[in-house]
Amino acid sequence: MLAFMARRLLQAAVSLFVLLTIVFFMFRLLPANPVDAMVDAALGPEAIARLYAEFGLDQPLWQQYVLYLKNIITKGDFGMSFFFRQPAVDILADKIVNTLILAITALVVAYALGTLWGALLAWYRGSAFETAGITAALTFKAAPEFWVGMIFVMIFAYGLGWLPHSGMREPGYEETSVLLKYLNLDFLRHLILPATVAALGSIATPTLLMRNTMLEVMHEDFVELAKAKGLSTLRIIYLHAARNALLPVVTSLATNLGRAVGGMVLVEYVFSWPGLGREIVLAATRYDYPVAQAAFLMIAALVMLMNIVADLLYGYLDPRIVYK
Amino acid sequence: MSVGQVLRALVRDRLALAGIIIVGGFVLLAIFAPLIAPYDPDAIHRVDGRVARLLPPSSQFLLGTTNLGRDVFSQVVMGSRIALQVGLLAAFMVTFVGTNVGLIAGYFGGRIDAFLMRIVDILYGIPFTPFVILLVSLLEPSVWNIIIAVSLLTWRTVARICRAQVLSLAQRPFVKAARVAGASHLRIMYRHILPNILPIALLEMSFVVAWAVIAEASVSFIGFGDPRAVSWGKILHSAFIAGAVRTAPWWVAPPGIAIVLLVLGVHFITRGLESIVNPRLRGE
Amino acid sequence: MLRRLLTLLLTAAVVFAGVAAVHAQSLDPARRVPRLTFYTTTPQYDPGRYEAALLIQEAFRLLGVDVDVRPIDQPVITSISRSEPWDYDGFFLSWGSQPERLDPHHYVYTLFHSSNLGHLGENRQGFNDPVYDAIAEGAAVSLDPEQRRAYVFQAQEYLADNVVIIPLWFNHLTQAYNKNRLDNVVAQPGLGLFTYNSLTRLRITQGPNVLRVAQRQDIDHLNPLTVVQNTDRQILDLIYDFLGRLDGDEVVPSTAESWRVIDNLTVEVKIRQGLTFHDGKPVTAHDVKFTWDYGKQVGFGRADTHVQIVDRVDLVDDYTVVFHLKEPYGAFINAAFISVPILPKHIWETVENPTQWNNPNPIGSGPFSFGYWRRGEELRLNRFAGYYAPANVDGILQIVYANPDAIVGAMELGDVDLVVPQLTLEQEQLLKQNSHVAISYVQGSGWTYFAYNLRRQPFADLAFRKGMAHVIDTALITETILEDLATPAGPGQVVPPSAGYWYNPDVTRYEFDPDLARRILAEAGYQWDSAGRLYLPAQ
């Protein structure tokens, strides 16, 4: 078990290193650089040369690369953002929290509702209810999140005026404590629309997964036994059958969580949510290499970590799996 | 199960049949798009000498016009070409690469397998949208580069699934028999094993079609699509950027509905395929 | 417009037919005008420049020249257009509205003088003309406005006569504000509402006395030595004070009380007494001298030329300094005084590595002090009561919205009082319908242009450029893309009308006339083959 963990972590570290190298050189191959991205500045050759020197872009490529790796390994320093003049990691830290809150809320809601719904669909297999249910789930999956977002904003924010159309908090809020920053009604109100849109976009996966695994356990003896005992339908579905069908759903939640962090870009864009996705897009479009590289690395690390967690969960929930 | 049997079973599934009809409709639309579209989608129309900005639907402009006097209906019709091109080509490339990698990794095992699976691991860690932006900046924005980006990042899933399938197939008696009979690696891989993983590859392929269509729309929507192509995502992007979402529903609704319909059709087919590949899901 | 289009098509048809008949004999293929490559922004980045490129592609077709329009990432155009080996035929970019661009130095000297021809220089199109250099130098060195204006006028005429560049339109600043809440709203010509003088003067008539402003892009950082983005600069202009400030058409004293031009190389400045920084320390001549000395030593970002031009600053007393310039610089007062923020010496002299610092809590002496900044969300400034002309509002809250639709929504719902980013035509139409919204229209100080590579054929040839000028209809292009939210420009019109005093309205204008264009080309020896394709003159 420990050996398994150690091997997986080592593999992840190697993968991250390769990824970092690829991203590093991809950025340097781009046909423009951060100074070109300083729009409308008319700096002149001397000022531009000074900027190159400040950013370390006047060094040979391999030296930049060696220095970059050295700083990461010895100091945990991912470099300074060219535009923010702050360490790249600081730039990303609060953004990743914002995105995680959005992603976790959306996924937890999607998985909670999806599993319940999927179990029902399995139970009523072959009926018109099932067809309608599946069609609904697939429609949510087929609708692009940004389009649903646009429509929701139109209806619930501009039309009915129930919820705010963008942002994370009411402008000009008082900042009290770190915890209260997130645990308050205002924040919750702002979270509802983007989280709902993101949840709708991902609800089909748990629904269909749950339905499929349910169908597989449905034929097993203990369900028949429960039926014979005359237990109520709902009781059988959720207390007996569903429990045994949850395994793949839970592991898929873990892996999807890793991926969702990088996949919230569109929801963040439509709802002006100050998240990691928007930050990466901004960094990539203006060649802010340190920020973009650190963000790529962070997301990749998270995905790999969640994959390991999924594997462990799998083993924990299903004792038949042996790690070797 | 052969591909032919799969198709026949598919037509018997109600939802899958609906999917085939929807997707088939879009294919016809794409093929005859230049005949159906009344105007050049890029033409700037003028009414009484002034640019026909944001006209609501009329007999002249079936779905109204954009802020630059372009015909929305023509744009949406032509957009079906980009959507299908991206969906089908990406799916084909992904399936081709993924199946082969899965086949090779699963069949040979050992170091080759470990190496290929490491690549798959790395690809899993790359966030899609930022990667597309990076690639598009590197190579100029175009439909092709979006297809390449989608393909580069998506074959991993297919490879992984095919590999698992191959691993179990390699232990089957018919493969062992072929090996004893002295068949070459290539022959065993492509004559004996491949046909057995094709249905599942087909299933994955249809997942990718749907995913690629949405991916192209998303990338275009945030502004990194092909500047010259009229794609549904880009139509929505233009409307959003112009600030016409609330004033011109005729500009925003049709491309969105087109995306939903096409992708839904593909999902229906996918679900049908899934229940054929895995009969227990039919729930009879 | 429609008639014009029709004439255009008819002429084209007639000319093609005529040309085909006359030039039946074969032409040397080496002389054929090659397919030209024009770089423009993607429609996603800026629909205007992309559409303009397509319309100009059409115009070149009238001359029998094929054009490849390549929409590409904006930084890539910047890179290609100003870097060796300048491998392009044409490109579309634009100059934004900035205070020092109301002075003609940037447009007349920086962009076209031969000293800026090199790698990364701003004379991107490669204009190398000794006659023009002399005019531009005259405009650059004179500190006498009358004399300087004569040169600036001459420069505009010369650039127009030689079709050196084609500004397509002068950008307008179309901004929305809540008229129920705001009073005394006066836009600064060339810059709009989000400027020092507008913001200090406007009053809030009802509700909380804090101005809420919508922005599209957040600031990056607030270190005046390294700032390059306009959004950062707009905020720094409020936090820091300057020797002079732009007010209407003129530069008026601010941190300076007065200045006196002693000669072409010497300017004496008296500092206003009683000013303090936001931390209570007084503003003196020592801070002014420090700002220039320090800037020269560590570099001053986008204000760099304005500090490097100074040879030394002499301290006369605590409230008087004398600037000694390295060489005469006509824009010293109009550009340098309004773009070099006065830094507090007591803070900056202890900063290590000042250009790697993000200045998290900027202390200046401007009308607003820094409150807080929540990146990606909002930025708060507070009224500084110690300013010599304090603002009427208690503070400014700048809110960031990730997309243009959210900004319009916020304005409609009354969540913000002022929208800073330029409105599109559709947004303007939509917002106009709200009874609480007023729109401020004012000409900006920038322009969007089509530039071409004068280093190679066909643009190296004046006749070709003149012919081209007669097929590019800037009025039609502007109307198609922006209706009346911009003013059409034309060849050589590099000084925006908003620059008032410096703007020369009487330069050569090129009417849209494809016939004339072809006559000009034919007279210069250009020929067309049977397919209507253009060939360069023999030799």
CSV table of N, CA, C and O in Angstrom, one decimal, chain C residues 281-364:
chain,number,residue,atom,x,y,z
C,281,LYS,N,3.7,63.8,4.8
C,281,LYS,CA,5.0,64.5,4.6
C,281,LYS,C,4.9,65.5,3.4
C,281,LYS,O,4.1,65.3,2.5
C,282,PRO,N,5.5,66.6,3.6
C,282,PRO,CA,5.4,67.7,2.6
C,282,PRO,C,6.0,67.3,1.2
C,282,PRO,O,7.0,66.6,1.2
C,283,VAL,N,5.4,67.9,0.2
C,283,VAL,CA,6.0,67.8,-1.2
C,283,VAL,C,6.9,68.9,-1.4
C,283,VAL,O,6.5,70.1,-1.3
C,284,THR,N,8.2,68.7,-1.7
C,284,THR,CA,9.1,69.8,-2.0
C,284,THR,C,9.9,69.6,-3.3
C,284,THR,O,9.8,68.5,-3.9
C,285,ALA,N,10.7,70.5,-3.6
C,285,ALA,CA,11.6,70.4,-4.7
C,285,ALA,C,12.5,69.2,-4.7
C,285,ALA,O,12.9,68.7,-5.7
C,286,HIS,N,12.8,68.8,-3.5
C,286,HIS,CA,13.7,67.6,-3.3
C,286,HIS,C,13.0,66.4,-3.9
C,286,HIS,O,13.7,65.6,-4.5
C,287,ASP,N,11.7,66.3,-3.7
C,287,ASP,CA,11.0,65.1,-4.3
C,287,ASP,C,11.0,65.2,-5.8
C,287,ASP,O,11.2,64.2,-6.5
C,288,VAL,N,10.9,66.4,-6.4
C,288,VAL,CA,10.9,66.6,-7.8
C,288,VAL,C,12.2,66.2,-8.4
C,288,VAL,O,12.3,65.4,-9.4
C,289,LYS,N,13.3,66.7,-7.8
C,289,LYS,CA,14.6,66.4,-8.3
C,289,LYS,C,14.9,64.9,-8.2
C,289,LYS,O,15.4,64.2,-9.1
C,290,PHE,N,14.5,64.3,-7.0
C,290,PHE,CA,14.7,62.9,-6.8
C,290,PHE,C,14.0,62.1,-7.9
C,290,PHE,O,14.5,61.1,-8.4
C,291,THR,N,12.7,62.5,-8.2
C,291,THR,CA,12.0,61.7,-9.2
C,291,THR,C,12.7,61.6,-10.5
C,291,THR,O,12.9,60.5,-11.1
C,292,TRP,N,13.3,62.7,-11.0
C,292,TRP,CA,14.0,62.7,-12.3
C,292,TRP,C,15.4,61.9,-12.2
C,292,TRP,O,15.7,61.1,-13.0
C,293,ASP,N,16.1,62.2,-11.1
C,293,ASP,CA,17.4,61.6,-10.9
C,293,ASP,C,17.2,60.0,-10.8
C,293,ASP,O,17.9,59.3,-11.4
C,294,TYR,N,16.2,59.7,-10.0
C,294,TYR,CA,16.0,58.3,-9.7
C,294,TYR,C,15.5,57.6,-11.0
C,294,TYR,O,16.0,56.5,-11.3
C,295,GLY,N,14.6,58.2,-11.7
C,295,GLY,CA,14.0,57.6,-12.9
C,295,GLY,C,15.1,57.4,-14.0
C,295,GLY,O,15.1,56.4,-14.7
C,296,LYS,N,16.0,58.4,-14.1
C,296,LYS,CA,17.1,58.3,-15.0
C,296,LYS,C,18.0,57.1,-14.7
C,296,LYS,O,18.5,56.4,-15.6
C,297,GLN,N,18.1,56.8,-13.4
C,297,GLN,CA,19.0,55.8,-13.0
C,297,GLN,C,18.4,54.4,-13.1
C,297,GLN,O,19.0,53.5,-13.6
C,298,VAL,N,17.1,54.2,-12.7
C,298,VAL,CA,16.5,52.9,-12.7
C,298,VAL,C,15.6,52.7,-13.9
C,298,VAL,O,15.1,51.5,-14.2
C,299,GLY,N,15.3,53.7,-14.7
C,299,GLY,CA,14.3,53.6,-15.8
C,299,GLY,C,12.9,53.9,-15.3
C,299,GLY,O,12.6,53.7,-14.2
C,300,PHE,N,12.1,54.5,-16.3
C,300,PHE,CA,10.8,55.0,-15.9
C,300,PHE,C,9.7,54.4,-16.7
C,300,PHE,O,8.8,55.2,-17.1
C,301,GLY,N,9.8,53.2,-17.1
C,301,GLY,CA,8.7,52.6,-17.9
C,301,GLY,C,8.3,53.4,-19.1
C,301,GLY,O,9.1,53.8,-19.9
C,302,ARG,N,7.0,53.7,-19.2
C,302,ARG,CA,6.5,54.4,-20.3
C,302,ARG,C,6.8,55.9,-20.3
C,302,ARG,O,6.7,56.6,-21.3
C,303,ALA,N,7.3,56.4,-19.2
C,303,ALA,CA,7.6,57.9,-19.1
C,303,ALA,C,9.2,58.0,-19.3
C,303,ALA,O,9.7,59.1,-19.1
C,304,ASP,N,9.8,56.9,-19.7
C,304,ASP,CA,11.3,56.9,-19.8
C,304,ASP,C,11.9,58.0,-20.6
C,304,ASP,O,12.8,58.7,-20.1
C,305,THR,N,11.4,58.2,-21.8
C,305,THR,CA,11.9,59.3,-22.7
C,305,THR,C,11.9,60.6,-22.0
C,305,THR,O,12.8,61.5,-22.2
C,306,HIS,N,10.8,60.8,-21.2
C,306,HIS,CA,10.6,62.1,-20.6
C,306,HIS,C,11.6,62.4,-19.4
C,306,HIS,O,11.8,63.5,-19.0
C,307,VAL,N,12.2,61.3,-18.8
C,307,VAL,CA,13.2,61.6,-17.8
C,307,VAL,C,14.6,61.5,-18.4
C,307,VAL,O,15.5,62.2,-18.0
C,308,GLN,N,14.8,60.7,-19.4
C,308,GLN,CA,16.1,60.5,-20.0
C,308,GLN,C,16.5,61.8,-20.7
C,308,GLN,O,17.7,62.0,-20.9
C,309,ILE,N,15.6,62.6,-21.2
C,309,ILE,CA,15.9,63.8,-22.0
C,309,ILE,C,16.6,64.8,-21.1
C,309,ILE,O,17.2,65.7,-21.5
C,310,VAL,N,16.4,64.7,-19.7
C,310,VAL,CA,16.9,65.7,-18.8
C,310,VAL,C,18.4,65.4,-18.5
C,310,VAL,O,18.7,64.2,-18.2
C,311,ASP,N,19.2,66.4,-18.6
C,311,ASP,CA,20.6,66.2,-18.3
C,311,ASP,C,20.8,66.2,-16.8
C,311,ASP,O,21.4,65.3,-16.2
C,312,ARG,N,20.3,67.3,-16.1
C,312,ARG,CA,20.4,67.3,-14.7
C,312,ARG,C,19.3,68.2,-14.2
C,312,ARG,O,18.8,69.1,-14.9
C,313,VAL,N,19.0,68.1,-12.9
C,313,VAL,CA,18.0,68.9,-12.2
C,313,VAL,C,18.7,69.7,-11.1
C,313,VAL,O,19.3,69.0,-10.2
C,314,ASP,N,18.7,71.0,-11.2
C,314,ASP,CA,19.4,71.8,-10.1
C,314,ASP,C,18.4,72.2,-9.1
C,314,ASP,O,17.3,72.7,-9.5
C,315,LEU,N,18.8,72.1,-7.9
C,315,LEU,CA,17.9,72.6,-6.8
C,315,LEU,C,18.2,74.0,-6.5
C,315,LEU,O,19.4,74.3,-6.1
C,316,VAL,N,17.3,74.9,-6.6
C,316,VAL,CA,17.6,76.3,-6.3
C,316,VAL,C,17.3,76.6,-4.8
C,316,VAL,O,18.1,77.1,-4.1
C,317,ASP,N,16.1,76.2,-4.4
C,317,ASP,CA,15.7,76.2,-3.0
C,317,ASP,C,14.7,75.1,-2.7
C,317,ASP,O,14.5,74.3,-3.6
C,318,ASP,N,14.1,75.1,-1.6
C,318,ASP,CA,13.2,74.0,-1.3
C,318,ASP,C,12.0,73.9,-2.2
C,318,ASP,O,11.3,72.9,-2.3
C,319,TYR,N,11.7,75.0,-2.9
C,319,TYR,CA,10.5,75.0,-3.7
C,319,TYR,C,10.8,75.4,-5.2
C,319,TYR,O,9.9,75.8,-5.9
C,320,THR,N,12.1,75.4,-5.6
C,320,THR,CA,12.4,75.8,-6.9
C,320,THR,C,13.4,74.8,-7.5
C,320,THR,O,14.4,74.4,-6.8
C,321,VAL,N,13.2,74.3,-8.7
C,321,VAL,CA,14.2,73.5,-9.4
C,321,VAL,C,14.4,74.0,-10.8
C,321,VAL,O,13.5,74.7,-11.4
C,322,VAL,N,15.5,73.7,-11.4
C,322,VAL,CA,15.8,74.1,-12.8
C,322,VAL,C,16.2,72.8,-13.6
C,322,VAL,O,17.1,72.1,-13.1
C,323,PHE,N,15.4,72.6,-14.6
C,323,PHE,CA,15.7,71.4,-15.5
C,323,PHE,C,16.7,71.8,-16.6
C,323,PHE,O,16.4,72.8,-17.3
C,324,HIS,N,17.7,71.1,-16.7
C,324,HIS,CA,18.6,71.3,-17.9
C,324,HIS,C,18.5,70.1,-18.8
C,324,HIS,O,18.7,68.9,-18.4
C,325,LEU,N,18.1,70.3,-20.0
C,325,LEU,CA,17.8,69.3,-21.0
C,325,LEU,C,19.1,68.9,-21.7
C,325,LEU,O,20.0,69.8,-22.0
C,326,LYS,N,19.2,67.7,-22.2
C,326,LYS,CA,20.3,67.2,-23.0
C,326,LYS,C,20.2,67.9,-24.4
C,326,LYS,O,21.2,68.2,-25.0
C,327,GLU,N,19.0,67.9,-24.9
C,327,GLU,CA,18.8,68.5,-26.2
C,327,GLU,C,17.4,69.2,-26.2
C,327,GLU,O,16.6,68.8,-25.3
C,328,PRO,N,17.2,70.1,-27.1
C,328,PRO,CA,15.9,70.8,-27.0
C,328,PRO,C,14.8,69.7,-27.2
C,328,PRO,O,14.9,68.8,-28.0
C,329,TYR,N,13.7,69.9,-26.5
C,329,TYR,CA,12.6,69.0,-26.5
C,329,TYR,C,11.3,69.7,-26.4
C,329,TYR,O,10.9,70.1,-25.3
C,330,GLY,N,10.6,69.9,-27.5
C,330,GLY,CA,9.4,70.8,-27.6
C,330,GLY,C,8.3,70.3,-26.7
C,330,GLY,O,7.5,71.0,-26.2
C,331,ALA,N,8.2,69.0,-26.5
C,331,ALA,CA,7.1,68.4,-25.7
C,331,ALA,C,7.4,68.3,-24.2
C,331,ALA,O,6.6,67.7,-23.5
C,332,PHE,N,8.5,69.0,-23.8
C,332,PHE,CA,8.9,68.8,-22.4
C,332,PHE,C,7.8,69.1,-21.4
C,332,PHE,O,7.4,68.4,-20.5
C,333,ILE,N,7.1,70.3,-21.7
C,333,ILE,CA,6.1,70.7,-20.7
C,333,ILE,C,4.8,69.9,-21.0
C,333,ILE,O,4.2,69.4,-20.1
C,334,ASN,N,4.4,69.9,-22.3
C,334,ASN,CA,3.2,69.2,-22.7
C,334,ASN,C,3.1,67.7,-22.5
C,334,ASN,O,2.0,67.2,-22.2
C,335,ALA,N,4.2,67.1,-22.6
C,335,ALA,CA,4.2,65.6,-22.4
C,335,ALA,C,4.9,65.2,-21.1
C,335,ALA,O,4.3,64.4,-20.3
C,336,ALA,N,6.1,65.7,-20.8
C,336,ALA,CA,6.9,65.2,-19.7
C,336,ALA,C,6.2,65.6,-18.4
C,336,ALA,O,6.0,64.8,-17.5
C,337,PHE,N,5.8,66.9,-18.3
C,337,PHE,CA,5.2,67.4,-17.0
C,337,PHE,C,3.9,66.6,-16.7
C,337,PHE,O,3.6,66.5,-15.5
C,338,ILE,N,3.2,66.2,-17.7
C,338,ILE,CA,1.9,65.5,-17.3
C,338,ILE,C,2.1,64.0,-17.3
C,338,ILE,O,1.1,63.3,-17.0
C,339,SER,N,3.3,63.4,-17.5
C,339,SER,CA,3.4,62.0,-17.5
C,339,SER,C,4.4,61.4,-16.5
C,339,SER,O,4.5,60.2,-16.4
C,340,VAL,N,5.1,62.3,-15.8
C,340,VAL,CA,6.1,61.8,-14.8
C,340,VAL,C,5.5,62.1,-13.4
C,340,VAL,O,5.5,63.2,-13.0
C,341,PRO,N,5.0,61.0,-12.7
C,341,PRO,CA,4.5,61.3,-11.4
C,341,PRO,C,5.5,61.6,-10.4
C,341,PRO,O,6.7,61.1,-10.5
C,342,ILE,N,5.2,62.5,-9.5
C,342,ILE,CA,6.2,62.9,-8.5
C,342,ILE,C,6.2,61.9,-7.4
C,342,ILE,O,5.3,61.6,-6.7
C,343,LEU,N,7.4,61.3,-7.2
C,343,LEU,CA,7.6,60.2,-6.2
C,343,LEU,C,8.0,60.8,-4.9
C,343,LEU,O,8.9,61.7,-4.9
C,344,PRO,N,7.5,60.3,-3.8
C,344,PRO,CA,8.0,60.7,-2.5
C,344,PRO,C,9.4,60.1,-2.2
C,344,PRO,O,9.6,58.9,-2.2
C,345,LYS,N,10.3,61.0,-2.1
C,345,LYS,CA,11.7,60.6,-1.9
C,345,LYS,C,11.9,59.7,-0.7
C,345,LYS,O,12.6,58.7,-0.7
C,346,HIS,N,11.2,60.1,0.4
C,346,HIS,CA,11.4,59.3,1.7
C,346,HIS,C,11.0,57.9,1.6
C,346,HIS,O,11.4,57.1,2.4
C,347,ILE,N,10.1,57.6,0.6
C,347,ILE,CA,9.7,56.2,0.5
C,347,ILE,C,10.6,55.4,-0.5
C,347,ILE,O,11.1,54.4,-0.2
C,348,TRP,N,10.9,56.1,-1.6
C,348,TRP,CA,11.6,55.3,-2.7
C,348,TRP,C,13.0,55.2,-2.5
C,348,TRP,O,13.7,54.3,-3.0
C,349,GLU,N,13.6,56.1,-1.7
C,349,GLU,CA,15.1,56.0,-1.6
C,349,GLU,C,15.5,54.7,-0.8
C,349,GLU,O,16.7,54.3,-0.8
C,350,THR,N,14.6,54.1,-0.1
C,350,THR,CA,14.9,53.0,0.7
C,350,THR,C,14.5,51.7,0.0
C,350,THR,O,14.8,50.6,0.5
C,351,VAL,N,13.9,51.8,-1.1
C,351,VAL,CA,13.4,50.6,-1.8
C,351,VAL,C,14.5,49.9,-2.5
C,351,VAL,O,15.3,50.5,-3.3
C,352,GLU,N,14.7,48.6,-2.3
C,352,GLU,CA,15.7,47.8,-3.0
C,352,GLU,C,15.0,47.2,-4.2
C,352,GLU,O,13.9,46.8,-4.2
C,353,ASN,N,15.7,47.2,-5.3
C,353,ASN,CA,15.2,46.6,-6.5
C,353,ASN,C,13.9,47.2,-6.9
C,353,ASN,O,12.9,46.5,-7.1
C,354,PRO,N,13.8,48.6,-7.1
C,354,PRO,CA,12.5,49.2,-7.3
C,354,PRO,C,11.7,48.7,-8.5
C,354,PRO,O,10.5,48.8,-8.5
C,355,THR,N,12.4,48.2,-9.5
C,355,THR,CA,11.6,47.8,-10.7
C,355,THR,C,11.0,46.4,-10.6
C,355,THR,O,10.3,45.9,-11.4
C,356,GLN,N,11.4,45.7,-9.5
C,356,GLN,CA,10.8,44.4,-9.3
C,356,GLN,C,9.8,44.4,-8.1
C,356,GLN,O,9.4,43.4,-7.6
C,357,TRP,N,9.4,45.7,-7.8
C,357,TRP,CA,8.5,45.9,-6.6
C,357,TRP,C,7.1,46.2,-7.1
C,357,TRP,O,6.9,46.9,-8.1
C,358,ASN,N,6.1,45.7,-6.5
C,358,ASN,CA,4.7,46.0,-7.0
C,358,ASN,C,4.1,47.1,-6.2
C,358,ASN,O,2.9,47.4,-6.5
C,359,ASN,N,4.8,47.8,-5.4
C,359,ASN,CA,4.3,49.0,-4.7
C,359,ASN,C,2.9,48.8,-4.1
C,359,ASN,O,1.9,49.4,-4.5
C,360,PRO,N,2.7,47.9,-3.2
C,360,PRO,CA,1.4,47.4,-2.7
C,360,PRO,C,0.6,48.5,-2.1
C,360,PRO,O,-0.7,48.4,-2.1
C,361,ASN,N,1.2,49.5,-1.6
C,361,ASN,CA,0.4,50.6,-0.9
C,361,ASN,C,0.9,51.9,-1.4
C,361,ASN,O,1.6,52.6,-0.6
C,362,PRO,N,0.6,52.3,-2.6
C,362,PRO,CA,1.2,53.5,-3.2
C,362,PRO,C,0.9,54.8,-2.4
C,362,PRO,O,-0.3,55.0,-2.1
C,363,ILE,N,1.9,55.6,-2.1
C,363,ILE,CA,1.7,56.9,-1.5
C,363,ILE,C,2.1,57.9,-2.5
C,363,ILE,O,3.2,58.0,-3.0
C,364,GLY,N,1.1,58.8,-2.8
C,364,GLY,CA,1.4,59.9,-3.8
C,364,GLY,C,0.9,61.2,-3.2
C,364,GLY,O,0.7,61.3,-2.0
